[in-house]
PDB file of C-alpha atoms in Angstrom:
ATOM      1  CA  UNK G   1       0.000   0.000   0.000  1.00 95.00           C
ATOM      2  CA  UNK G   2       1.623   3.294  -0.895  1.00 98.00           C
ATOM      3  CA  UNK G   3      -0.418   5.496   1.570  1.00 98.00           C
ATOM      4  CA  UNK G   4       0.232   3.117   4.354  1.00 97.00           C
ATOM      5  CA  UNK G   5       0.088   5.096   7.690  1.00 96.00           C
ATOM      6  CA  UNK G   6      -0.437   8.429   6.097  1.00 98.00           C
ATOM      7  CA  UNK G   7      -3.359  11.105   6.938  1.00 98.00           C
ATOM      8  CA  UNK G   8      -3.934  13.313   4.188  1.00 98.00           C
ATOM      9  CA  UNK G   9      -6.935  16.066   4.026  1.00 98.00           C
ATOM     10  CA  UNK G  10      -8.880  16.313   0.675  1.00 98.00           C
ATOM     11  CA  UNK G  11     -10.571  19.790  -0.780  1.00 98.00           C
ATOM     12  CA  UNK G  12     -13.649  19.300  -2.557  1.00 98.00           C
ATOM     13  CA  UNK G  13     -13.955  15.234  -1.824  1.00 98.00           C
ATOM     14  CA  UNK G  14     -17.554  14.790  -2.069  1.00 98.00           C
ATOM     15  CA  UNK G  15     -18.119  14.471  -6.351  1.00 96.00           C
ATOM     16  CA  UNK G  16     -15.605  13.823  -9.265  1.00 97.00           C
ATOM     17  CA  UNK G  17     -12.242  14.130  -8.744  1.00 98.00           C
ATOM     18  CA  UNK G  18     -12.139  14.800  -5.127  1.00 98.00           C
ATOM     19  CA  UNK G  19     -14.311  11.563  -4.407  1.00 98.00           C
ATOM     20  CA  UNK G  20     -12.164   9.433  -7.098  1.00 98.00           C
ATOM     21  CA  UNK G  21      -9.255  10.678  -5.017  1.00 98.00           C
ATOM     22  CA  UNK G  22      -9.783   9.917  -1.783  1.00 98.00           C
ATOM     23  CA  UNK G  23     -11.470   6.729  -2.170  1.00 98.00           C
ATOM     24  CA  UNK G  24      -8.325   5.567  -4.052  1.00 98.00           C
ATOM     25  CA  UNK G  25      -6.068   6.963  -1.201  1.00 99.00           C
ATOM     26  CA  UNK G  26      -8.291   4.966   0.966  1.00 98.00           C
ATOM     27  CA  UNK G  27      -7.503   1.684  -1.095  1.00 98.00           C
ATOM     28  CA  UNK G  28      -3.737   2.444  -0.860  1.00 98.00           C
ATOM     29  CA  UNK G  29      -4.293   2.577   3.165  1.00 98.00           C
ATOM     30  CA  UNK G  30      -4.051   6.373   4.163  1.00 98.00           C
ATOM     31  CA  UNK G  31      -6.402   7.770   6.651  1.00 98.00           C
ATOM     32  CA  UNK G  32      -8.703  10.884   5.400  1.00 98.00           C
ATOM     33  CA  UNK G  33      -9.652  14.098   6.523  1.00 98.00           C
ATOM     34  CA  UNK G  34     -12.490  15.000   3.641  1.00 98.00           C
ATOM     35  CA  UNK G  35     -14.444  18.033   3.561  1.00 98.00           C
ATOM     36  CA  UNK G  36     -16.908  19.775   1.269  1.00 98.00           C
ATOM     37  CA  UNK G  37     -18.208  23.274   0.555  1.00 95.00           C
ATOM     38  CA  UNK G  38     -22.557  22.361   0.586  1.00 91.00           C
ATOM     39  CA  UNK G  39     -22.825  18.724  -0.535  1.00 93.00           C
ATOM     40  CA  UNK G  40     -22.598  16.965   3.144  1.00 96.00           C
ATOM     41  CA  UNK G  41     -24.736  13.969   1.886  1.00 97.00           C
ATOM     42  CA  UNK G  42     -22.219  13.367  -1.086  1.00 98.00           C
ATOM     43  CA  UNK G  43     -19.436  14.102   0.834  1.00 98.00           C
ATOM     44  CA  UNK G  44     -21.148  11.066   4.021  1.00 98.00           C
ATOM     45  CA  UNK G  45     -21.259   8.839   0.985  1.00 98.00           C
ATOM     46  CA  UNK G  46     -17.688   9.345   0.134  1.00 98.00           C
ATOM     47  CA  UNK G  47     -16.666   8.976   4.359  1.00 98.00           C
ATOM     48  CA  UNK G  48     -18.523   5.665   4.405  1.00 98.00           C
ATOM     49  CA  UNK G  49     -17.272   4.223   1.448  1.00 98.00           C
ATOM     50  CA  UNK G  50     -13.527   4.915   2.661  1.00 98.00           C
ATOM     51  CA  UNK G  51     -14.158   3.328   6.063  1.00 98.00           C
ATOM     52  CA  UNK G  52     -15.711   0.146   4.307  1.00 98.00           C
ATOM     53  CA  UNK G  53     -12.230   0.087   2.263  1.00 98.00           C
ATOM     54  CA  UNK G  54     -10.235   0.304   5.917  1.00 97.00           C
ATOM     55  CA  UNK G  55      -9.770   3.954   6.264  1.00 98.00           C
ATOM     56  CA  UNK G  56     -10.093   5.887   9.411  1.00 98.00           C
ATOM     57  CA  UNK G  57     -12.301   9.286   8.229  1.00 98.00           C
ATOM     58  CA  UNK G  58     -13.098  12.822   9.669  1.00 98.00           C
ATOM     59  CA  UNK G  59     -15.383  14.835   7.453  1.00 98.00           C
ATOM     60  CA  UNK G  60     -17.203  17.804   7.596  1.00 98.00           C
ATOM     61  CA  UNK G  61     -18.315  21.097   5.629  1.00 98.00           C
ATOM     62  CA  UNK G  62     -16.192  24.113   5.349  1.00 98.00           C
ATOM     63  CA  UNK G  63     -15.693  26.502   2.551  1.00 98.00           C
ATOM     64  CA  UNK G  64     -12.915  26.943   1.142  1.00 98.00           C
ATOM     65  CA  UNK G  65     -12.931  30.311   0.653  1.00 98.00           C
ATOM     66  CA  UNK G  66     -13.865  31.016   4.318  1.00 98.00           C
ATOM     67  CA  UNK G  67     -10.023  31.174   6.016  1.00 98.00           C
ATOM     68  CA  UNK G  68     -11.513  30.635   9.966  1.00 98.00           C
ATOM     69  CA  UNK G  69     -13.632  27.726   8.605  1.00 98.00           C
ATOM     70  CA  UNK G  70     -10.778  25.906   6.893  1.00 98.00           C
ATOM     71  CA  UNK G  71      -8.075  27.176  10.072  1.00 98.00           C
ATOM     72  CA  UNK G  72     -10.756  25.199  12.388  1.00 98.00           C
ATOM     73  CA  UNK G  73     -11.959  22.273  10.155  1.00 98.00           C
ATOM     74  CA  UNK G  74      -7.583  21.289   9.844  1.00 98.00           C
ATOM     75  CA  UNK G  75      -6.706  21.984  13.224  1.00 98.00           C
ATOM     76  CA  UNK G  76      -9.549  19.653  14.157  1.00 98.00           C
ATOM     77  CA  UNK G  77      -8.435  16.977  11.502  1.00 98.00           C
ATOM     78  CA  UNK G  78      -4.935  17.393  13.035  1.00 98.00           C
ATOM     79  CA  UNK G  79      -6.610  16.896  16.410  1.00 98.00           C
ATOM     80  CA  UNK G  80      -8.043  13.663  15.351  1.00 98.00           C
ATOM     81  CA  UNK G  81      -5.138  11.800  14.105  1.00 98.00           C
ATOM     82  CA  UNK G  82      -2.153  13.468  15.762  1.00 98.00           C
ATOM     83  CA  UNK G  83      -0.676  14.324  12.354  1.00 98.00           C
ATOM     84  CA  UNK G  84      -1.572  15.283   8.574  1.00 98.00           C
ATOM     85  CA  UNK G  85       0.748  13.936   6.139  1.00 98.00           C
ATOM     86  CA  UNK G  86      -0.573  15.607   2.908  1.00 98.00           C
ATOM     87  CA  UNK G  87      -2.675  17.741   1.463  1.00 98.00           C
ATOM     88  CA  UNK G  88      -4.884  17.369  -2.368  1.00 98.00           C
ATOM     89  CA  UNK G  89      -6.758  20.675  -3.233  1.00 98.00           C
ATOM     90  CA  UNK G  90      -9.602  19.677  -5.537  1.00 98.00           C
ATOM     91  CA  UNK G  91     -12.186  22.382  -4.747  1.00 96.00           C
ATOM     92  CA  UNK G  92     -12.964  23.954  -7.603  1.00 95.00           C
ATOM     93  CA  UNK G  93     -15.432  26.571  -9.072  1.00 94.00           C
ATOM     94  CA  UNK G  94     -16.216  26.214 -12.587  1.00 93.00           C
ATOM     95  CA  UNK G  95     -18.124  29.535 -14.328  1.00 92.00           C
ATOM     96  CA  UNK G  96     -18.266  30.937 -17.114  1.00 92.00           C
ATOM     97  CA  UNK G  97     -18.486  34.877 -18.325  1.00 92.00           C
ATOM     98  CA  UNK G  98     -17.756  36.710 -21.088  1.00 93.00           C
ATOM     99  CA  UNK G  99     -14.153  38.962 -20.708  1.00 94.00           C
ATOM    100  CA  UNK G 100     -16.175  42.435 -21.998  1.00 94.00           C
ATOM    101  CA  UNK G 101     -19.335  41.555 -20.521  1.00 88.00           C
ATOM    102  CA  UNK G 102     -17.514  39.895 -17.387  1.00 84.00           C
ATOM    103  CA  UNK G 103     -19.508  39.729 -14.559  1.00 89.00           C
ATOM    104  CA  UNK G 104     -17.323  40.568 -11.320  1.00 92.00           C
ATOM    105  CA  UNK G 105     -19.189  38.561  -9.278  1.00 94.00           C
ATOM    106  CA  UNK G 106     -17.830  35.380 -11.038  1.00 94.00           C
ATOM    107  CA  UNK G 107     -14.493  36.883 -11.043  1.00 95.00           C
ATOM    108  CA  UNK G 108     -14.683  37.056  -7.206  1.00 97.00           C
ATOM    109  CA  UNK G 109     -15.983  34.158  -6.719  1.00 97.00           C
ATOM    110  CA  UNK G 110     -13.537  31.850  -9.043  1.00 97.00           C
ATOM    111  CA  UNK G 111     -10.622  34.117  -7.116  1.00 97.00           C
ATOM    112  CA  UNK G 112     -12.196  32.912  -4.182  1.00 98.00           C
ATOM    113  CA  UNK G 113     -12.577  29.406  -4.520  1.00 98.00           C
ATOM    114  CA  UNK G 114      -9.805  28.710  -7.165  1.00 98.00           C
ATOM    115  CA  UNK G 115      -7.242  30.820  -5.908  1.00 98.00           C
ATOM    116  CA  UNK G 116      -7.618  31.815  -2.629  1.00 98.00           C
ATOM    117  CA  UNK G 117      -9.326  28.719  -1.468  1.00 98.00           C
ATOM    118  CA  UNK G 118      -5.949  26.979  -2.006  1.00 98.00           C
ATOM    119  CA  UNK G 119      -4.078  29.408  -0.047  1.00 98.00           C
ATOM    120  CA  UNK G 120      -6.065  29.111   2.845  1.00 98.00           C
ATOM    121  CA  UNK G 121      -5.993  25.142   3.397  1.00 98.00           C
ATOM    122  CA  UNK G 122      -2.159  25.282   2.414  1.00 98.00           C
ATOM    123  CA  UNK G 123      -1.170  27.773   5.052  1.00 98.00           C
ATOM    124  CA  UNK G 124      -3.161  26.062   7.282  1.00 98.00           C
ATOM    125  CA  UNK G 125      -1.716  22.485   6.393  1.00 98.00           C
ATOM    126  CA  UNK G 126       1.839  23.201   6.049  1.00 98.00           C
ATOM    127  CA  UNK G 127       3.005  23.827   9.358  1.00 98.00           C
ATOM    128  CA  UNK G 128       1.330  20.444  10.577  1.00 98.00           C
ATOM    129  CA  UNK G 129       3.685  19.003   7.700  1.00 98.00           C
ATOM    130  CA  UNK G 130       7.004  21.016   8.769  1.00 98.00           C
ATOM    131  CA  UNK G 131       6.585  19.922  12.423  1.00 96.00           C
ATOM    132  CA  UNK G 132       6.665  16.092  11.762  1.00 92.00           C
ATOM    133  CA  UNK G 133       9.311  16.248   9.139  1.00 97.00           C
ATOM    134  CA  UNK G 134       7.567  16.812   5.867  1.00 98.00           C
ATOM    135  CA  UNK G 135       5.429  15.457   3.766  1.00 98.00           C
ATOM    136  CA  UNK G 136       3.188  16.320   0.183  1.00 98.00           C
ATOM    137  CA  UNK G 137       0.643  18.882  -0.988  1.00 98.00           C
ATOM    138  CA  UNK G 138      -0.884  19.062  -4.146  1.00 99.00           C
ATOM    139  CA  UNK G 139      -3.073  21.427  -5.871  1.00 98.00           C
ATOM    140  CA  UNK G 140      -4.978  20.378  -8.330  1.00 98.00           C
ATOM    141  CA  UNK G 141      -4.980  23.280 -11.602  1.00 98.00           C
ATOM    142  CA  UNK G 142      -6.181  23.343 -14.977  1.00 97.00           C
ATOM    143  CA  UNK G 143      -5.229  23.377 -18.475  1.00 97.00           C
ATOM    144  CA  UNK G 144      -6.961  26.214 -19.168  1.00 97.00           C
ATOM    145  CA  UNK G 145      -4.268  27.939 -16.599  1.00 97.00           C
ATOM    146  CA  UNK G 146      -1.979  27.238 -19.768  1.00 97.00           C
ATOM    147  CA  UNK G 147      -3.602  27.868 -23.046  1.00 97.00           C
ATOM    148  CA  UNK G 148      -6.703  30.237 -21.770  1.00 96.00           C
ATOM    149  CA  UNK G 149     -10.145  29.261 -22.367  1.00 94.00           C
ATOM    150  CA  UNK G 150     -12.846  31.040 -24.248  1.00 94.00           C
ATOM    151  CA  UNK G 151     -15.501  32.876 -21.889  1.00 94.00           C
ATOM    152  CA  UNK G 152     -14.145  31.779 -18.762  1.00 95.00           C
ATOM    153  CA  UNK G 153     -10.944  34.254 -18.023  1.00 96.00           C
ATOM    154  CA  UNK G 154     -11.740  34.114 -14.238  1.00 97.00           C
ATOM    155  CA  UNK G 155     -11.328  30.634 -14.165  1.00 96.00           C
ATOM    156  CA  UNK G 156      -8.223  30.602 -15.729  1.00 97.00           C
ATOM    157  CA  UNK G 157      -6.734  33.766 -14.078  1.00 97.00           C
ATOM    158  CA  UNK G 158      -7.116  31.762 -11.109  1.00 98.00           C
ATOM    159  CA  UNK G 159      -6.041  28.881 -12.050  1.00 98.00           C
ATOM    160  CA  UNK G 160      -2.758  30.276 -13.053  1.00 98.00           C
ATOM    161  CA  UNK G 161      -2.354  31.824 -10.154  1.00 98.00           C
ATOM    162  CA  UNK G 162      -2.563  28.741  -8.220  1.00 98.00           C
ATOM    163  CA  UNK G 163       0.998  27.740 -10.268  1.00 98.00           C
ATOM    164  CA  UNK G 164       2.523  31.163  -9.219  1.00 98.00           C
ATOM    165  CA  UNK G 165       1.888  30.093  -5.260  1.00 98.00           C
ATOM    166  CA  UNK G 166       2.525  26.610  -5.755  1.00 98.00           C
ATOM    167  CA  UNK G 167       5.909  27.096  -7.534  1.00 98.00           C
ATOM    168  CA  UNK G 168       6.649  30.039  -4.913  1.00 98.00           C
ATOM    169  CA  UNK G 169       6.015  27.667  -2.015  1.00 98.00           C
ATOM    170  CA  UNK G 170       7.562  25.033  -3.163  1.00 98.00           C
ATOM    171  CA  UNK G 171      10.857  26.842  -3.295  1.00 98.00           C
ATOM    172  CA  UNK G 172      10.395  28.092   0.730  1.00 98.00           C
ATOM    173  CA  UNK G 173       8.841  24.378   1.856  1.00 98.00           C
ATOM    174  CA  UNK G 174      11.491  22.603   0.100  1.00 98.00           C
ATOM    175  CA  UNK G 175      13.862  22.916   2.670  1.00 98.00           C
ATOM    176  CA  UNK G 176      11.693  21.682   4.959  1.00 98.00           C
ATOM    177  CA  UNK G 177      10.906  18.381   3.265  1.00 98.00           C
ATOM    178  CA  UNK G 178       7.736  19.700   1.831  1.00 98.00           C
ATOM    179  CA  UNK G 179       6.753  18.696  -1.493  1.00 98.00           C
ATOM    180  CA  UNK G 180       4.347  21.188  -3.324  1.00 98.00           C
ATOM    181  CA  UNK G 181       3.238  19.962  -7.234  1.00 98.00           C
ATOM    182  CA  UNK G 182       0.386  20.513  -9.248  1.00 98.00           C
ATOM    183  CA  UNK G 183      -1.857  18.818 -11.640  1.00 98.00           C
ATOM    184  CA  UNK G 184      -3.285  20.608 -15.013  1.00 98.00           C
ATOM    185  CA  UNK G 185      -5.990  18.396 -16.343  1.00 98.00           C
ATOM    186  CA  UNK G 186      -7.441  18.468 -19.749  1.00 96.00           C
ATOM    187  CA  UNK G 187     -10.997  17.568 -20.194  1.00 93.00           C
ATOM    188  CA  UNK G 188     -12.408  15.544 -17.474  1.00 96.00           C
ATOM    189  CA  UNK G 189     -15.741  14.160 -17.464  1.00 94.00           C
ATOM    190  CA  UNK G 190     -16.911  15.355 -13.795  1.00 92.00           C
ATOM    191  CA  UNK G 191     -20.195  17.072 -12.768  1.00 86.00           C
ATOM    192  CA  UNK G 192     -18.708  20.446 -13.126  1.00 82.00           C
ATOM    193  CA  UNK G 193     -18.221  19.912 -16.861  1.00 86.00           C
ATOM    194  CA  UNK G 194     -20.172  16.691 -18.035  1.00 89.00           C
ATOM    195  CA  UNK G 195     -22.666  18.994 -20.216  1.00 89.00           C
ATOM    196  CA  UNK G 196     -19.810  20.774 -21.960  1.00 86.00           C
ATOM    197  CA  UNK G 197     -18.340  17.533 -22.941  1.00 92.00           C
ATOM    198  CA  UNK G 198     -21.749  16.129 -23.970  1.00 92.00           C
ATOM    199  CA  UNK G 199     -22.404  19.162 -26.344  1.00 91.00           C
ATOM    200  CA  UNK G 200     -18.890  19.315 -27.472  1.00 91.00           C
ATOM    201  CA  UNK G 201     -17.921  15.711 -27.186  1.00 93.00           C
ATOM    202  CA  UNK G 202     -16.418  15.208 -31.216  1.00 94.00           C
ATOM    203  CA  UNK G 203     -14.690  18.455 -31.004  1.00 92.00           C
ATOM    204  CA  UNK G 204     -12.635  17.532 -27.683  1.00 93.00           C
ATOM    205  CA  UNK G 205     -11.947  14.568 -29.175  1.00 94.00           C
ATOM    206  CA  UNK G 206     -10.151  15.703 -32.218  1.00 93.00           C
ATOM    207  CA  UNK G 207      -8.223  17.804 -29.759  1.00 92.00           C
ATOM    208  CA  UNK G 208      -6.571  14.652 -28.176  1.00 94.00           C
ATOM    209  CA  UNK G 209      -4.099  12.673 -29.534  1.00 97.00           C
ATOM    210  CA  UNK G 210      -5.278   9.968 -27.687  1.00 97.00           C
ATOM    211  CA  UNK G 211      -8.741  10.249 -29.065  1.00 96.00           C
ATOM    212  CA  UNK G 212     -10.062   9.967 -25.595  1.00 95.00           C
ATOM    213  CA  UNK G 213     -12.118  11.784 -22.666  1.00 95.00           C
ATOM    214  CA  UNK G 214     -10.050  12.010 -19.338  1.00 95.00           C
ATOM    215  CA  UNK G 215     -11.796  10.026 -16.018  1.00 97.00           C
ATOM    216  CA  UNK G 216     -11.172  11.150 -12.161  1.00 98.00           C
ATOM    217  CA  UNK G 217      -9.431   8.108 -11.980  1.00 98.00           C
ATOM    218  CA  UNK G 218      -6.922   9.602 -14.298  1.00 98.00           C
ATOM    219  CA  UNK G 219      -6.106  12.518 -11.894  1.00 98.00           C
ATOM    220  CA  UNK G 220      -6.673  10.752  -9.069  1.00 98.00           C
ATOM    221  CA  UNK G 221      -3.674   8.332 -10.245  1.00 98.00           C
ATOM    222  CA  UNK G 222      -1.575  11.256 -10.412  1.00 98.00           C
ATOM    223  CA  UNK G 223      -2.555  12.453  -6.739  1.00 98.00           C
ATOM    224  CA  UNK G 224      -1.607   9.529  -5.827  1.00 98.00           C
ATOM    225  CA  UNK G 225       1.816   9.429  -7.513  1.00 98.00           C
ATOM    226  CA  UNK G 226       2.748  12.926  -6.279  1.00 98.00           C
ATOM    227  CA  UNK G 227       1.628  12.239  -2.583  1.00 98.00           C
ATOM    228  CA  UNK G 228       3.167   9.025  -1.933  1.00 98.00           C
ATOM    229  CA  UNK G 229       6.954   8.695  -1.874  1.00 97.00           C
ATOM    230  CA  UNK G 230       7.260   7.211  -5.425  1.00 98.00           C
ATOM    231  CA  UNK G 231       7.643  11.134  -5.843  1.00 98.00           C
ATOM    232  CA  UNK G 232      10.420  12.234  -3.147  1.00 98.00           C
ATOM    233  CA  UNK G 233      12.135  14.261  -5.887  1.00 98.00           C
ATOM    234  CA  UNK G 234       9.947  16.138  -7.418  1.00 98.00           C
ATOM    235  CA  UNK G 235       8.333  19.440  -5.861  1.00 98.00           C
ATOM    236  CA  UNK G 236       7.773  22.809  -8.313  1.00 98.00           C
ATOM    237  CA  UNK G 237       6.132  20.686 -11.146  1.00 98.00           C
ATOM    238  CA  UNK G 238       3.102  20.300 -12.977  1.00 98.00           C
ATOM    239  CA  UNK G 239       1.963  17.064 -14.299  1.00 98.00           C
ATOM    240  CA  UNK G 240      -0.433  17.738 -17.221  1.00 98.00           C
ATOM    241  CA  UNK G 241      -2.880  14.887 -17.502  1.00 98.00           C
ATOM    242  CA  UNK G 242      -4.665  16.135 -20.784  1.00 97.00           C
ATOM    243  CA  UNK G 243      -4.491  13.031 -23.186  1.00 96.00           C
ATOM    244  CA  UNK G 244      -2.154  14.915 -25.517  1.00 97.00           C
ATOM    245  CA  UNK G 245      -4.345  18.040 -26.087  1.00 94.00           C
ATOM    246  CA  UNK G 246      -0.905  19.895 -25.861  1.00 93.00           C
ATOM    247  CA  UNK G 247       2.895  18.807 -25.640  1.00 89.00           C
TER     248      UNK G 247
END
């Protein structure tokens, strides 16, 4: 088992990748601290499906984007355990708006979620992490951070910016043991975007040159790679899981 022994906290863990993630992580033998922004059934679901696969689980709602909610909800997680080992961001906020006609309101609230959500729950993990000698976070960011995507600049702003911190931390974590990387996924057939790749299913398609639609298990495998020490040397990077939509 490559999480054997491990605690790591999960962002966004009640749907799509977030679920995919943790209930993997819970197959490789870590114990989870999962929470969720609204969806507490979803996210019970998740909790009681990890426990069934051997996994010790604290869950709850906080929002991301609330910085005493996420402070409490991981000192309480640390509480529980005596010790987080990691850290997978997979909250996410998926809108879209026009750049002339932008609506600020969805530019908040994607800088909110996206961007500042991830700063919140990494500050709050990473001294738990530097006091026991180390350990992973990831965050998970988006292609569209890379090549832009039409109507939803917020979004990718954000998402960008997410690399920015990422890198930046893990330059003053490294020394420390602390492992910060990132994931940019293409096209990912989750909640957030399953319409969108219904409507424009051919089209993504011939923008892969592996002909093919990406699964949570697909990130989730990478998560898992990046948190478990298969990846002790590598911290700064971004693996892009995109089926070849770009090189």
């Amino acid at each position: 088992m490559l999480l054997k022994d491990k605690v790591i906290l999960i962002t966004g863990a009640a749907t799509g990748i977030g679920r995919e993630t943790a209930l993997l992580f819970a197959k490789e033998g870590a114990d989870l601290a999962l929470l969720t922004g609204r969806n507490q059934a979803a996210l019970d679901e998740v909790a009681e499906e990890a426990k069934k696969l051997g996994s010790k689980v604290y869950h709850g709602l906080a929002d991301v984007a609330n910085k005493e909610q996420i402070k409490n909800f991981v000192k309480n997680s640390a509480e529980c355990f005596g010790k987080l080992d990691g850290l997978v961001c997979c909250a996410g906020l998926f809108e879209p708006t026009p750049f002339l006609e932008g609506d600020e309101d969805v530019l908040r609230r994607a800088i909110d979620v996206n961007m500042l959500g991830v700063w919140y729950v990494t500050k709050a993990v990473a001294p738990y992490l530097i006091e026991q000698g180390g350990g992973s976070m990831v965050a998970i960011t988006s292609s569209d951070a890379f090549t832009g995507c039409i109507n939803y600049a917020p979004y990718s702003m954000a998402k960008a910016g997410v690399v920015g911190l990422y890198r930046t931390v893990a330059l003053e974590l490294g020394p420390k043991n602390v492992r910060c990387n990132m994931i940019a996924p293409g096209i990912t057939d989750t909640a957030l975007v399953h319409d969108r790749i219904v409507a424009r299913r051919e089209i993504y398609l011939d923008g892969s040159a592996l002909r093919r639609i990406g699964e949570p298990i697909d990130i989730a495998n990478a998560c898992l790679y990046l948190s478990s020490d298969m990846s002790l040397q590598l911290t700064g990077q971004v693996l892009h899981i995109n089926g070849g939509c770009y090189f």
